Amino acid sequence: MSEETPVSVTMEKDGDVAVIIVNNPPVNALSWHVRQGLEDHFAAAIADDSVKAIVLRCAGATFIAGADISEFGKPPRGPDFNAVLNSIEAAPKPVVAAIHGTALGGGLETALVCHYRVAVPSAKLGVPEVKLGLLPGAGGTQRLPRVVGVEAAATMTSTGDPLPATKAKEIGLVDELAGEDSLAADAIAFARAKIAAGPRPTRERPVFGDVAVIEQLKTANAKRWRGFEAPYANLACVEAATRLPFDEGLAFEREQFMKLMFGSQSAAQRHIFFAERQAAKIDGLPKDTQLRDIKKVGVIGAGTMGGGISMNFLQKGIPVTIVEMQQDALDRGIGVIRKNYDASAAKGRFKPEQVDQMMGILTPTLSLDDLADCDLIIEAVYEDMDVKKDIFGKLDAIAKPGAILASNTSYLDVDEIATATSRPGDVLGMHFFSPANVMKLLEVVRGEKTAPDALATAMAIGKKIGKVAVVAGVCDGFIGNRMLKPRQVEAMNLLMEGATPAQVDKVHVDFGMPMGPFQMSDLAGVDIGWHRDPNRIETIRDALCAEGRWGQKKQAGFYDYDDKRTPSESARVAEIIEQFRAKAGVEKRAISDQEIIERTLYPMVNEGALILSEGKAQRASDIDVVWIYGYGWPVYRGGPMFWAGLEGTDKIVAALEQHGFTVAPLLKEKAEAKTGF
Ligand code: 3HC
């Protein structure tokens, strides 16, 4: 090896067993130098006549967790992965993979060319490539059906969900479970015991199982996989394994893999993989920032948001004190939490005793004074600045020194809220998305005076409760809702000019969103933010609200709904729109789907560019994370800012100018340079 090559693979000998050890922190990804090291050391172990069997294991936290994703899309370097794997599989002496941590993707494919697999019970094995818009590109789709059968192979590749080692043992993916603390020794003993039996190349084993499962999986997952290419490509490869000789199957897999690898969906999904991890990093945070200890949480408000927020902490064993103003509201809130947990328990997500444990660490109270021992207090009452300031003023007198005071506001000025206290350094926003126990996004709003350690603690606690936390600056609607606004305004303008709610929504759903602007409005409540004066009718929305068309909850909004909440286009809404058009003297015209994209999605990119240049988001990829996890932007389009690059920022600017928008200078800059964000 040349001098610059990092030494990430080494070899030791234990009598007649060679032990090859990969050490490439943090996750032992198959970087080019790991492939090189595997090639060199396997060649040496095979050539050494005193070696009768070979064990492959990893140092550190995990077995190989996959290909090195950061190498994707870059010029190839080092030996070809498939060639390395083929030579391991062809070893004339038994090769045993010793697995701990996570054997994922290329890591599991490496384990599959080993002739046997030994794993500790806590290990997990899987092929998550589909989640990166890919498929196992190093024989995984051809070898898995030979080891675990078509059904398990099709499920594992198309869902990407890993299996615990105990389950992997049941289906034959793991040959023996090792002791949690004796993997290295157990694997060596296992290898030695297999010397007589010799190698067992996976490629020579027959594919087994029923191919019918492939169509069943497609039907069962039709909704979840809508718009995605990768799950179908994974299944096509497993199906190919059932009818093609091994090498032809491998060639088919390669072809499918390359197609995905150079397509936009995988580029988008890989972008989001790194974006999600990048989001956790806070710019300008001193390296030695100490986190505050969060042992107990207070939540103010036991409504939908407060209840959902509380559930996140209870599930992680963190006690919550929840405050309401009236006993009946408090009882109702606690009842809803209990009901939600019971429903989850009925589906097998929790054991009944776990539900009791979680409810056991929830303390309901009518007194704010009971929050005195909380380390983090989250206010989740309705959006009213005066009410929030009043609460924060009271908290200032009650909360212990160092407690973080958070507002679950979705629009309001956190700096102004902080003025109600004598400790603005402890104040920040924690904007959860509804339903708060389900949605993964958390916007952590950094006030002008928020202390770095308070911010870092809020981000860390977000991660602890399973959220993807993103830092946002103080502005109207922060990142997500601020970008929603121009979309909503244009959607309404389009109605005036001739589009129907159903047409606009269909364009968004076809784009890959879970629902369009009007479906969203009906779900959330058309009346949110309405002035509540039925005689003041200035907009189409005012007219809908005045007639009680408040959305799904009233079985009428932009759509009509039947008892099962199935929507249908509303003649009454069409009539209202027509009246507004007549009054404004607007002539109805045909609106193309392309125009809907240009006028509802391009302005979001424009707003994103403003948010970025104002420093309200730390980086473009944070905006993408917000829209993927908070609003269901299709992950295969990588979020609005990544998508802008795919679409072409020059094309976006040209269209925005044509439609009369003021284009953000940053977006113009990108367009002139013909780059994305
Ligand atoms: N390549 C490059 N970097 C990787 C990586 C990979 N496969 N997997 C993780 N990393 C990096 C992360 O970006 C992160 O870097 P950072 O510290 O600079 O942000 C660091 O490793 C630690 O990762 P996590 O924060 O995710 O650590 P966790 O302990 O929470 O999780 C894990 C570990 C379960 C291994 C998780 O990282 C993971 O799921 N990784 C991806 C696994 C995967 O998708 N493998 C398949 C790759 S594609 C493939 O193999 C193609 C083949 O078929 C040819």
XYZ file of C-alpha atoms and ligand atoms in Angstrom:
731
model
C 0.000 0.000 0.000
C 1.183 3.528 -0.696
C 2.147 5.738 2.212
C -0.975 7.922 1.990
C -3.317 4.931 2.210
C -5.020 4.929 5.628
C -4.550 1.610 7.390
C -8.143 0.605 7.988
C -7.815 -3.192 7.712
C -5.396 -5.392 9.654
C -4.869 -9.111 10.138
C -4.033 -11.231 13.189
C -3.602 -14.959 13.540
C -5.067 -17.260 16.141
C -3.349 -20.558 15.424
C -4.703 -21.773 12.095
C -7.411 -19.072 11.890
C -6.672 -15.698 10.295
C -8.710 -12.809 11.696
C -9.147 -9.846 9.356
C -10.235 -6.698 11.195
C -11.808 -3.595 9.652
C -11.308 -0.381 11.589
C -12.746 2.649 9.808
C -14.634 4.832 12.317
C -17.328 5.879 12.877
C -19.332 3.147 11.111
C -16.719 1.052 9.236
C -18.075 2.179 5.873
C -16.481 0.523 2.843
C -14.289 3.449 1.803
C -11.809 2.789 -1.026
C -8.983 1.997 1.411
C -11.156 -0.554 3.228
C -11.826 -2.335 -0.063
C -8.106 -2.206 -0.763
C -7.300 -3.604 2.673
C -9.855 -6.405 2.307
C -8.443 -7.352 -1.077
C -4.857 -7.404 0.200
C -5.494 -9.275 3.434
C -7.844 -11.872 1.968
C -5.278 -12.559 -0.763
C -2.607 -12.980 1.932
C -4.771 -15.239 4.102
C -5.745 -17.377 1.125
C -2.102 -17.703 0.027
C -0.917 -18.646 3.530
C -1.027 -22.453 3.772
C -0.916 -22.358 7.569
C -4.301 -20.553 7.555
C -7.180 -23.033 7.472
C -10.116 -20.658 8.060
C -10.730 -16.907 8.021
C -12.823 -14.681 10.311
C -13.852 -11.177 9.246
C -14.779 -8.836 12.068
C -14.814 -5.123 12.832
C -13.378 -2.918 15.542
C -15.416 -0.162 17.160
C -19.154 0.233 17.476
C -20.349 -1.810 14.545
C -19.793 -4.278 11.732
C -19.539 -2.642 8.271
C -22.551 -0.300 7.987
C -22.441 -0.089 4.211
C -20.748 1.460 1.226
C -19.194 4.864 1.869
C -22.067 7.068 0.744
C -19.815 10.108 0.556
C -17.927 8.412 -2.332
C -21.086 8.084 -4.444
C -21.117 10.173 -7.583
C -17.349 10.727 -7.353
C -14.703 9.223 -9.703
C -14.033 5.598 -8.737
C -10.984 4.911 -6.600
C -9.542 1.669 -5.258
C -10.625 -1.840 -6.179
C -14.090 -2.625 -7.487
C -16.313 -3.768 -4.623
C -17.910 -6.656 -6.507
C -14.498 -7.991 -7.503
C -13.347 -7.907 -3.869
C -16.505 -9.725 -2.758
C -16.203 -12.354 -5.478
C -12.681 -13.170 -4.377
C -13.772 -13.523 -0.735
C -16.592 -15.851 -1.774
C -14.159 -17.919 -3.854
C -11.783 -18.469 -0.910
C -10.861 -22.154 -0.740
C -11.172 -22.136 3.070
C -14.197 -21.322 5.193
C -14.799 -17.613 5.785
C -16.899 -16.505 8.761
C -18.334 -13.019 9.324
C -18.471 -12.003 12.999
C -21.218 -9.411 13.322
C -21.969 -6.841 16.024
C -23.729 -3.481 15.789
C -25.292 -3.036 12.363
C -24.430 -5.035 9.243
C -26.098 -2.848 6.669
C -26.105 -2.553 2.885
C -22.674 -3.304 1.492
C -21.818 -4.525 5.003
C -24.438 -7.258 4.861
C -23.407 -7.990 1.277
C -19.872 -8.520 2.567
C -21.254 -10.863 5.218
C -23.209 -12.690 2.486
C -20.073 -13.596 0.535
C -18.614 -15.000 3.722
C -19.533 -18.671 3.915
C -21.002 -18.436 7.429
C -22.309 -15.701 9.717
C -22.045 -15.498 13.492
C -23.677 -12.559 15.284
C -24.293 -11.240 18.774
C -27.999 -11.131 19.706
C -28.038 -7.310 19.808
C -26.820 -7.013 16.187
C -29.060 -5.821 13.367
C -28.832 -6.950 9.760
C -30.384 -5.278 6.756
C -30.188 -3.753 3.322
C -31.423 -0.153 3.740
C -30.309 0.958 0.252
C -33.920 1.490 -0.792
C -34.052 4.345 1.725
C -31.272 5.999 -0.264
C -33.158 5.434 -3.514
C -30.883 2.492 -4.335
C -30.709 -1.278 -4.219
C -27.996 -3.531 -2.826
C -25.538 -3.217 -5.686
C -22.995 -5.809 -4.670
C -24.917 -9.022 -5.100
C -27.331 -8.540 -2.220
C -30.437 -9.022 -4.323
C -28.992 -12.243 -5.797
C -27.442 -13.761 -2.688
C -30.227 -12.992 -0.196
C -32.817 -15.185 -1.991
C -30.252 -18.003 -1.841
C -29.784 -17.612 1.911
C -33.183 -16.507 3.275
C -35.539 -17.270 0.369
C -37.519 -15.037 -1.960
C -40.089 -13.831 0.561
C -37.645 -12.532 3.156
C -35.284 -11.210 0.473
C -38.083 -9.304 -1.269
C -39.295 -7.829 2.017
C -35.840 -6.908 3.272
C -34.725 -5.234 0.047
C -37.933 -3.368 -0.760
C -38.641 -2.033 2.738
C -35.040 -1.603 3.849
C -36.002 -2.448 7.440
C -33.232 -4.287 9.328
C -33.808 -7.502 11.270
C -32.589 -8.229 14.780
C -29.992 -11.005 14.845
C -32.370 -13.333 16.678
C -34.867 -13.084 13.807
C -32.005 -13.367 11.285
C -31.007 -16.631 12.979
C -34.556 -17.981 12.551
C -34.522 -17.373 8.802
C -31.008 -18.685 8.254
C -29.247 -15.388 7.667
C -27.218 -15.949 10.820
C -25.791 -19.426 11.433
C -24.993 -19.043 15.112
C -25.594 -16.504 17.863
C -22.433 -15.614 19.791
C -22.103 -14.360 23.342
C -22.566 -10.600 23.608
C -19.042 -10.251 25.072
C -17.297 -13.145 23.342
C -17.940 -12.581 19.642
C -14.285 -12.651 18.557
C -13.520 -15.908 20.365
C -16.840 -17.548 19.444
C -16.358 -16.715 15.762
C -12.845 -18.184 15.780
C -14.136 -21.370 17.419
C -16.981 -21.563 14.895
C -14.559 -21.078 11.981
C -12.262 -23.782 13.308
C -15.220 -26.156 13.594
C -16.020 -25.539 9.910
C -12.548 -26.354 8.576
C -13.599 -29.922 7.808
C -16.821 -28.845 6.093
C -14.931 -26.312 3.980
C -16.235 -23.283 2.090
C -19.934 -22.796 1.214
C -20.135 -20.178 -1.561
C -23.524 -18.488 -1.455
C -23.720 -18.198 -5.249
C -23.808 -21.987 -5.497
C -26.845 -22.303 -3.238
C -30.270 -22.561 -4.920
C -32.854 -19.772 -4.771
C -35.961 -20.949 -2.900
C -39.422 -19.643 -2.071
C -42.518 -18.390 -3.874
C -42.165 -15.492 -6.297
C -45.862 -14.581 -5.827
C -44.869 -12.575 -2.757
C -43.440 -9.883 -5.022
C -46.824 -8.872 -6.432
C -48.326 -9.069 -2.941
C -45.729 -6.635 -1.637
C -46.443 -4.221 -4.471
C -50.153 -4.255 -3.709
C -49.695 -3.927 0.043
C -47.299 -0.980 -0.285
C -48.849 0.836 -3.247
C -49.603 3.940 -1.185
C -46.310 4.064 0.685
C -44.250 3.609 -2.483
C -46.184 6.063 -4.652
C -43.710 7.928 -6.851
C -40.654 5.962 -5.687
C -38.552 4.014 -8.200
C -36.258 2.097 -5.863
C -38.682 -0.347 -4.157
C -39.787 -1.622 -7.557
C -36.222 -1.926 -8.833
C -35.324 -3.948 -5.723
C -38.205 -6.324 -6.371
C -37.308 -6.646 -10.045
C -33.826 -7.799 -9.035
C -35.113 -10.376 -6.546
C -37.514 -11.623 -9.207
C -34.593 -11.872 -11.662
C -32.751 -14.052 -9.163
C -35.539 -16.626 -9.414
C -35.060 -17.163 -13.154
C -31.516 -16.129 -14.133
C -28.216 -17.913 -13.514
C -26.205 -16.167 -10.786
C -23.839 -14.165 -13.000
C -26.637 -12.955 -15.246
C -28.632 -11.970 -12.179
C -25.641 -10.035 -10.921
C -25.355 -8.222 -14.250
C -29.067 -7.357 -14.125
C -28.652 -6.038 -10.582
C -25.668 -3.944 -11.680
C -27.621 -2.389 -14.520
C -30.545 -1.508 -12.228
C -28.188 -0.175 -9.565
C -26.398 2.151 -12.004
C -29.714 3.448 -13.317
C -30.790 4.388 -9.796
C -27.375 5.690 -8.786
C -27.285 8.223 -11.614
C -30.970 9.129 -11.344
C -32.306 12.156 -9.507
C -34.289 10.210 -6.867
C -31.269 8.605 -5.268
C -29.298 11.849 -5.448
C -32.187 13.489 -3.576
C -32.452 10.731 -0.970
C -28.697 10.704 -0.354
C -28.827 14.469 0.014
C -31.497 14.095 2.686
C -29.491 11.396 4.528
C -26.638 13.856 5.034
C -28.934 16.893 5.398
C -30.706 15.262 8.321
C -27.407 14.686 10.118
C -26.088 18.124 9.197
C -29.206 19.775 10.655
C -28.131 18.731 14.147
C -25.013 20.882 13.873
C -25.249 24.428 15.204
C -23.176 27.099 13.509
C -20.974 29.188 15.756
C -21.497 27.068 18.851
C -18.434 27.068 21.125
C -16.867 23.569 21.090
C -16.930 23.261 24.879
C -20.654 24.015 25.215
C -22.030 21.940 28.100
C -25.581 20.690 27.764
C -28.080 21.335 30.555
C -29.514 18.311 32.290
C -33.170 17.674 31.417
C -34.645 15.308 33.996
C -38.152 16.674 34.218
C -40.352 18.518 31.730
C -43.311 20.839 32.229
C -45.963 21.322 29.559
C -48.512 24.133 29.713
C -51.730 23.257 27.932
C -53.304 19.802 27.736
C -54.906 20.298 24.334
C -53.962 18.478 21.142
C -50.484 20.013 21.009
C -49.661 19.914 24.711
C -50.814 16.310 24.989
C -48.881 15.207 21.907
C -45.753 17.009 23.088
C -45.967 15.355 26.509
C -46.220 11.882 24.964
C -42.782 12.275 23.346
C -41.114 12.688 26.732
C -43.131 10.045 28.572
C -42.123 7.497 25.939
C -38.486 8.185 26.751
C -39.088 7.803 30.473
C -38.842 11.545 31.190
C -41.453 12.658 33.776
C -43.869 15.379 32.651
C -45.965 17.791 34.690
C -48.865 19.025 32.586
C -50.820 22.175 33.478
C -54.320 23.260 32.460
C -56.572 26.057 33.689
C -59.745 24.001 34.251
C -60.201 20.543 35.730
C -62.433 19.296 32.900
C -59.918 20.358 30.222
C -57.148 18.697 32.205
C -59.151 15.473 32.561
C -59.998 15.504 28.862
C -56.333 15.988 27.899
C -55.125 13.165 30.143
C -57.932 10.954 28.798
C -56.813 11.566 25.214
C -53.188 10.658 26.032
C -54.340 7.455 27.730
C -56.610 6.610 24.789
C -53.786 7.140 22.279
C -51.442 4.923 24.274
C -54.096 2.235 24.676
C -54.673 2.287 20.917
C -50.932 1.897 20.314
C -50.812 -0.940 22.843
C -53.680 -2.669 21.028
C -51.560 -2.545 17.869
C -48.659 -4.087 19.785
C -46.460 -0.983 19.886
C -46.401 -0.955 23.687
C -47.051 -3.531 26.371
C -49.966 -2.651 28.699
C -47.538 -2.333 31.614
C -45.482 0.177 29.580
C -48.602 2.292 29.148
C -49.102 2.227 32.918
C -45.474 3.214 33.445
C -45.763 6.159 31.063
C -49.022 7.347 32.600
C -47.388 6.890 36.019
C -44.774 9.571 35.332
C -47.350 12.085 34.073
C -48.458 14.565 36.749
C -51.585 16.597 35.974
C -52.048 19.893 37.786
C -54.005 23.146 37.726
C -51.144 25.174 39.163
C -48.200 26.696 37.321
C -46.367 26.650 40.667
C -45.952 22.893 40.236
C -43.473 23.571 37.420
C -40.874 24.856 39.874
C -38.738 21.710 39.661
C -38.856 21.311 35.851
C -35.690 21.639 33.760
C -37.569 22.395 30.552
C -40.974 24.040 30.355
C -42.859 24.063 27.055
C -45.799 26.412 26.732
C -48.393 25.059 24.295
C -51.402 27.352 24.618
C -53.107 29.075 21.660
C -51.382 31.629 19.459
C -51.893 34.927 21.266
C -48.958 37.150 22.132
C -50.569 38.677 25.244
C -51.500 35.272 26.659
C -48.024 33.908 26.003
C -46.302 36.924 27.541
C -48.494 36.653 30.602
C -47.505 32.994 31.036
C -43.801 33.671 30.526
C -43.948 36.497 33.056
C -45.404 34.088 35.599
C -42.880 31.389 34.704
C -40.083 33.840 35.326
C -41.124 33.943 38.976
C -41.720 30.181 39.262
C -39.105 28.325 37.194
C -35.852 27.329 38.814
C -32.641 29.049 37.670
C -31.313 27.470 34.472
C -34.649 25.996 33.387
C -35.254 26.334 29.651
C -38.470 28.202 28.864
C -39.817 27.214 25.448
C -42.829 28.338 23.473
C -44.484 25.970 21.027
C -45.450 28.891 18.838
C -45.786 28.437 15.101
C -45.565 32.109 14.082
C -44.993 34.484 16.983
C -41.938 36.571 17.826
C -39.916 34.620 20.383
C -37.817 37.708 21.184
C -40.919 39.567 22.244
C -42.074 36.638 24.366
C -38.631 36.627 26.017
C -39.048 40.274 27.082
C -41.696 39.109 29.548
C -38.917 37.432 31.539
C -35.759 38.562 33.277
C -33.881 35.659 31.615
C -34.123 35.901 27.827
C -31.052 33.638 27.528
C -33.208 30.731 28.713
C -36.051 31.430 26.279
C -36.456 29.808 22.852
C -39.101 28.317 20.578
C -39.813 24.619 20.204
C -42.242 24.345 17.324
C -43.735 20.862 17.136
C -45.882 19.720 14.221
C -49.279 18.114 14.633
C -49.763 15.303 15.654
C -46.807 16.139 17.887
C -46.190 12.568 19.030
C -45.948 11.395 15.411
C -44.445 14.118 13.220
C -40.663 14.007 13.160
C -39.911 17.683 12.646
C -39.020 20.076 15.457
C -38.125 23.677 14.662
C -35.982 25.035 17.472
C -36.275 28.797 17.333
C -33.179 30.690 18.364
C -34.013 34.075 19.852
C -31.668 37.024 19.654
C -30.607 36.435 23.257
C -30.990 32.646 23.495
C -27.935 31.226 25.288
C -25.846 28.770 23.211
C -26.170 26.020 25.827
C -29.956 26.438 25.989
C -30.144 26.088 22.211
C -27.795 23.098 22.130
C -29.808 21.433 24.909
C -33.094 21.930 23.066
C -31.578 20.423 19.908
C -30.211 17.468 21.869
C -33.464 16.783 23.683
C -35.201 16.923 20.289
C -32.937 14.145 19.066
C -33.484 12.184 22.263
C -37.260 12.151 21.734
C -36.788 10.959 18.159
C -37.274 14.236 16.323
C -35.247 15.722 13.518
C -34.504 19.120 15.021
C -33.667 22.138 12.867
C -32.527 25.564 14.075
C -34.687 28.458 12.828
C -34.356 32.195 13.356
C -37.130 34.474 14.567
C -39.415 35.508 11.696
C -43.104 35.190 10.879
C -43.739 31.448 10.537
C -40.063 30.510 10.962
C -38.921 28.248 8.098
C -41.829 25.938 7.324
C -44.934 28.069 7.776
C -43.225 31.099 6.288
C -42.788 29.180 3.033
C -46.358 27.937 3.201
C -47.681 31.469 2.992
C -46.747 32.431 -0.588
C -47.956 29.022 -1.721
C -51.340 29.563 -0.103
C -51.677 33.116 -1.481
C -50.977 31.944 -5.034
C -53.265 28.941 -4.711
C -56.116 31.370 -3.899
C -55.159 33.652 -6.798
C -55.281 30.664 -9.125
C -58.854 29.953 -8.030
C -59.822 33.482 -8.964
C -58.271 33.105 -12.405
C -59.935 29.835 -13.277
C -58.373 26.848 -11.507
C -60.458 24.656 -9.194
C -59.347 23.496 -5.729
C -59.288 19.927 -7.064
C -57.041 20.864 -9.968
C -54.515 22.660 -7.769
C -54.527 19.843 -5.222
C -54.093 17.171 -7.896
C -50.979 18.890 -9.243
C -49.489 18.849 -5.741
C -50.428 15.239 -5.080
C -49.039 14.165 -8.459
C -45.868 16.016 -7.547
C -45.657 13.704 -4.534
C -47.062 15.786 -1.671
C -49.437 13.914 0.667
C -52.098 16.534 -0.076
C -52.579 19.839 -1.856
C -53.089 23.327 -0.366
C -56.891 23.120 -0.227
C -56.990 19.593 1.176
C -54.528 20.798 3.809
C -56.660 23.820 4.584
C -59.752 21.637 5.017
C -57.858 19.270 7.288
C -56.284 21.959 9.462
C -59.437 24.135 9.542
C -60.305 26.857 7.014
C -61.215 29.067 9.990
C -57.693 29.142 11.469
C -56.732 32.789 11.724
C -60.143 33.953 10.452
C -61.343 37.296 11.886
C -64.638 35.645 12.997
C -66.905 38.423 11.684
C -69.479 36.762 9.384
C -70.479 40.130 7.952
C -66.974 41.073 6.834
C -66.542 39.162 3.580
C -63.504 40.308 1.658
C -62.056 37.044 0.385
C -63.222 33.651 -0.845
C -62.061 32.259 2.460
C -64.121 34.796 4.431
C -67.153 33.681 2.423
C -66.493 30.012 3.174
C -65.992 30.685 6.875
C -69.102 32.864 7.106
C -71.146 29.922 5.789
C -69.597 27.574 8.320
C -67.475 25.814 5.700
C -64.639 25.388 8.190
C -63.234 22.207 6.675
C -63.452 18.496 7.446
C -64.643 19.087 11.004
C -67.826 20.665 9.549
C -68.038 18.232 6.612
C -67.673 21.249 4.332
C -64.757 23.443 3.316
C -63.178 23.805 -0.085
C -64.716 20.354 -0.661
C -67.941 18.670 0.446
C -67.491 15.614 2.689
C -69.696 12.619 3.368
C -69.961 10.763 6.690
C -66.713 8.933 5.993
C -64.926 12.198 5.218
C -64.628 11.310 1.539
C -64.252 14.597 -0.349
C -66.097 15.623 -3.481
C -65.944 18.817 -5.495
C -68.383 21.400 -4.192
C -70.868 23.149 -6.452
C -71.412 25.744 -3.744
C -67.705 26.591 -3.593
C -67.609 26.895 -7.395
C -70.528 29.313 -7.127
C -68.774 31.413 -4.473
C -65.619 31.594 -6.566
C -67.694 32.614 -9.603
C -69.305 35.442 -7.604
C -65.912 36.771 -6.542
C -64.655 36.594 -10.099
C -67.666 38.520 -11.393
C -67.283 41.155 -8.695
C -63.605 41.646 -9.500
C -64.247 41.561 -13.242
C -61.808 38.700 -13.696
C -62.296 36.597 -16.792
C -62.019 32.861 -16.191
C -59.288 31.167 -18.212
C -57.797 27.691 -18.525
C -54.875 27.236 -16.144
C -52.246 24.646 -17.029
C -50.731 22.247 -14.515
C -47.330 23.727 -15.314
C -48.558 27.186 -14.330
C -49.743 25.779 -11.008
C -46.245 24.405 -10.354
C -44.645 27.684 -11.345
C -46.928 29.823 -9.215
C -47.220 27.666 -6.096
C -43.889 25.800 -5.826
C -41.436 28.275 -7.369
C -42.455 31.027 -4.900
C -41.580 28.614 -2.091
C -38.048 28.352 -3.449
C -37.978 32.146 -3.656
C -39.068 32.459 -0.024
C -36.489 29.822 0.930
C -33.796 31.954 -0.696
C -34.936 34.959 1.369
C -34.914 32.887 4.558
C -31.368 31.800 3.766
C -30.000 35.224 2.973
C -31.608 36.644 6.116
C -29.866 33.898 8.107
C -33.173 32.509 9.410
C -32.035 29.033 8.327
C -28.443 27.934 8.809
C -28.195 26.211 5.436
C -30.299 25.310 2.411
C -30.391 21.647 3.388
C -32.056 22.578 6.710
C -34.954 24.036 4.726
C -35.192 20.760 2.821
C -35.283 18.808 6.082
C -38.113 21.024 7.372
C -40.236 20.381 4.302
C -39.544 16.650 4.144
C -40.272 15.949 7.831
C -42.818 18.638 8.584
C -44.944 18.798 5.458
C -44.373 15.573 3.534
C -42.432 17.009 0.593
C -41.521 13.868 -1.398
C -38.115 12.719 -0.210
C -37.267 11.567 -3.735
C -37.328 15.234 -4.744
C -34.947 16.150 -1.917
C -36.800 19.156 -0.445
C -37.596 22.476 -2.154
C -34.057 23.856 -2.241
C -32.492 20.665 -3.610
C -35.351 20.384 -6.084
C -34.647 23.934 -7.268
C -31.274 22.671 -8.469
C -32.894 19.742 -10.296
C -35.489 21.990 -11.859
C -32.917 24.646 -12.792
C -32.704 27.893 -10.856
C -32.514 29.812 -14.172
C -35.790 28.265 -15.302
C -37.363 29.129 -11.941
C -36.230 32.757 -12.066
C -37.460 33.177 -15.639
C -40.901 31.842 -14.720
C -41.148 33.891 -11.525
C -40.300 37.052 -13.461
C -42.806 36.197 -16.129
C -45.524 35.849 -13.479
C -44.564 39.197 -11.923
C -42.887 38.028 -8.691
C -40.032 39.918 -7.062
C -37.146 37.484 -7.216
C -34.850 37.096 -4.195
C -31.301 38.310 -4.965
C -29.794 35.025 -3.767
C -31.993 33.031 -6.137
C -30.999 35.368 -8.975
C -27.342 34.810 -8.122
C -27.806 31.045 -8.310
C -29.642 31.374 -11.617
C -26.882 33.506 -13.121
C -24.294 30.969 -11.973
C -26.620 28.177 -13.196
C -26.222 26.292 -9.902
C -28.482 24.956 -7.185
C -28.296 25.852 -3.505
N -21.181 6.196 4.428
C -20.578 7.328 4.837
N -20.833 7.915 6.019
C -21.710 7.317 6.824
C -22.375 6.137 6.475
C -22.082 5.565 5.213
N -22.651 4.426 4.805
N -23.194 5.793 7.475
C -23.041 6.714 8.432
N -22.148 7.638 8.049
C -21.675 8.784 8.820
C -22.786 9.763 9.119
O -22.940 10.702 8.074
C -22.290 10.410 10.394
O -21.320 11.353 10.030
P -21.134 12.712 10.883
O -20.799 12.243 12.269
O -20.039 13.397 10.180
O -22.444 13.406 10.801
C -21.573 9.279 11.115
O -21.283 8.317 10.085
C -22.396 8.607 12.189
O -23.650 8.262 11.644
P -25.006 8.413 12.491
O -25.048 9.754 13.119
O -26.108 8.014 11.596
O -24.749 7.326 13.631
P -25.769 6.344 14.331
O -24.956 5.596 15.306
O -26.994 7.062 14.761
O -26.253 5.309 13.187
C -25.998 3.799 11.347
C -25.353 4.443 12.598
C -27.191 2.910 11.753
C -24.944 2.955 10.677
C -26.516 4.903 10.405
O -25.468 5.829 10.197
C -26.957 4.443 9.055
O -28.084 4.002 8.902
N -26.082 4.558 8.038
C -26.416 4.257 6.658
C -26.439 2.786 6.404
C -26.727 2.529 4.957
O -27.616 3.116 4.356
N -25.955 1.626 4.357
C -26.119 1.308 2.976
C -25.213 2.192 2.163
S -25.461 2.023 0.427
C -24.650 0.626 0.050
O -24.137 -0.052 0.885
C -24.594 0.321 -1.417
C -24.091 -1.085 -1.670
O -25.162 -1.936 -1.835
C -23.229 -1.150 -2.891
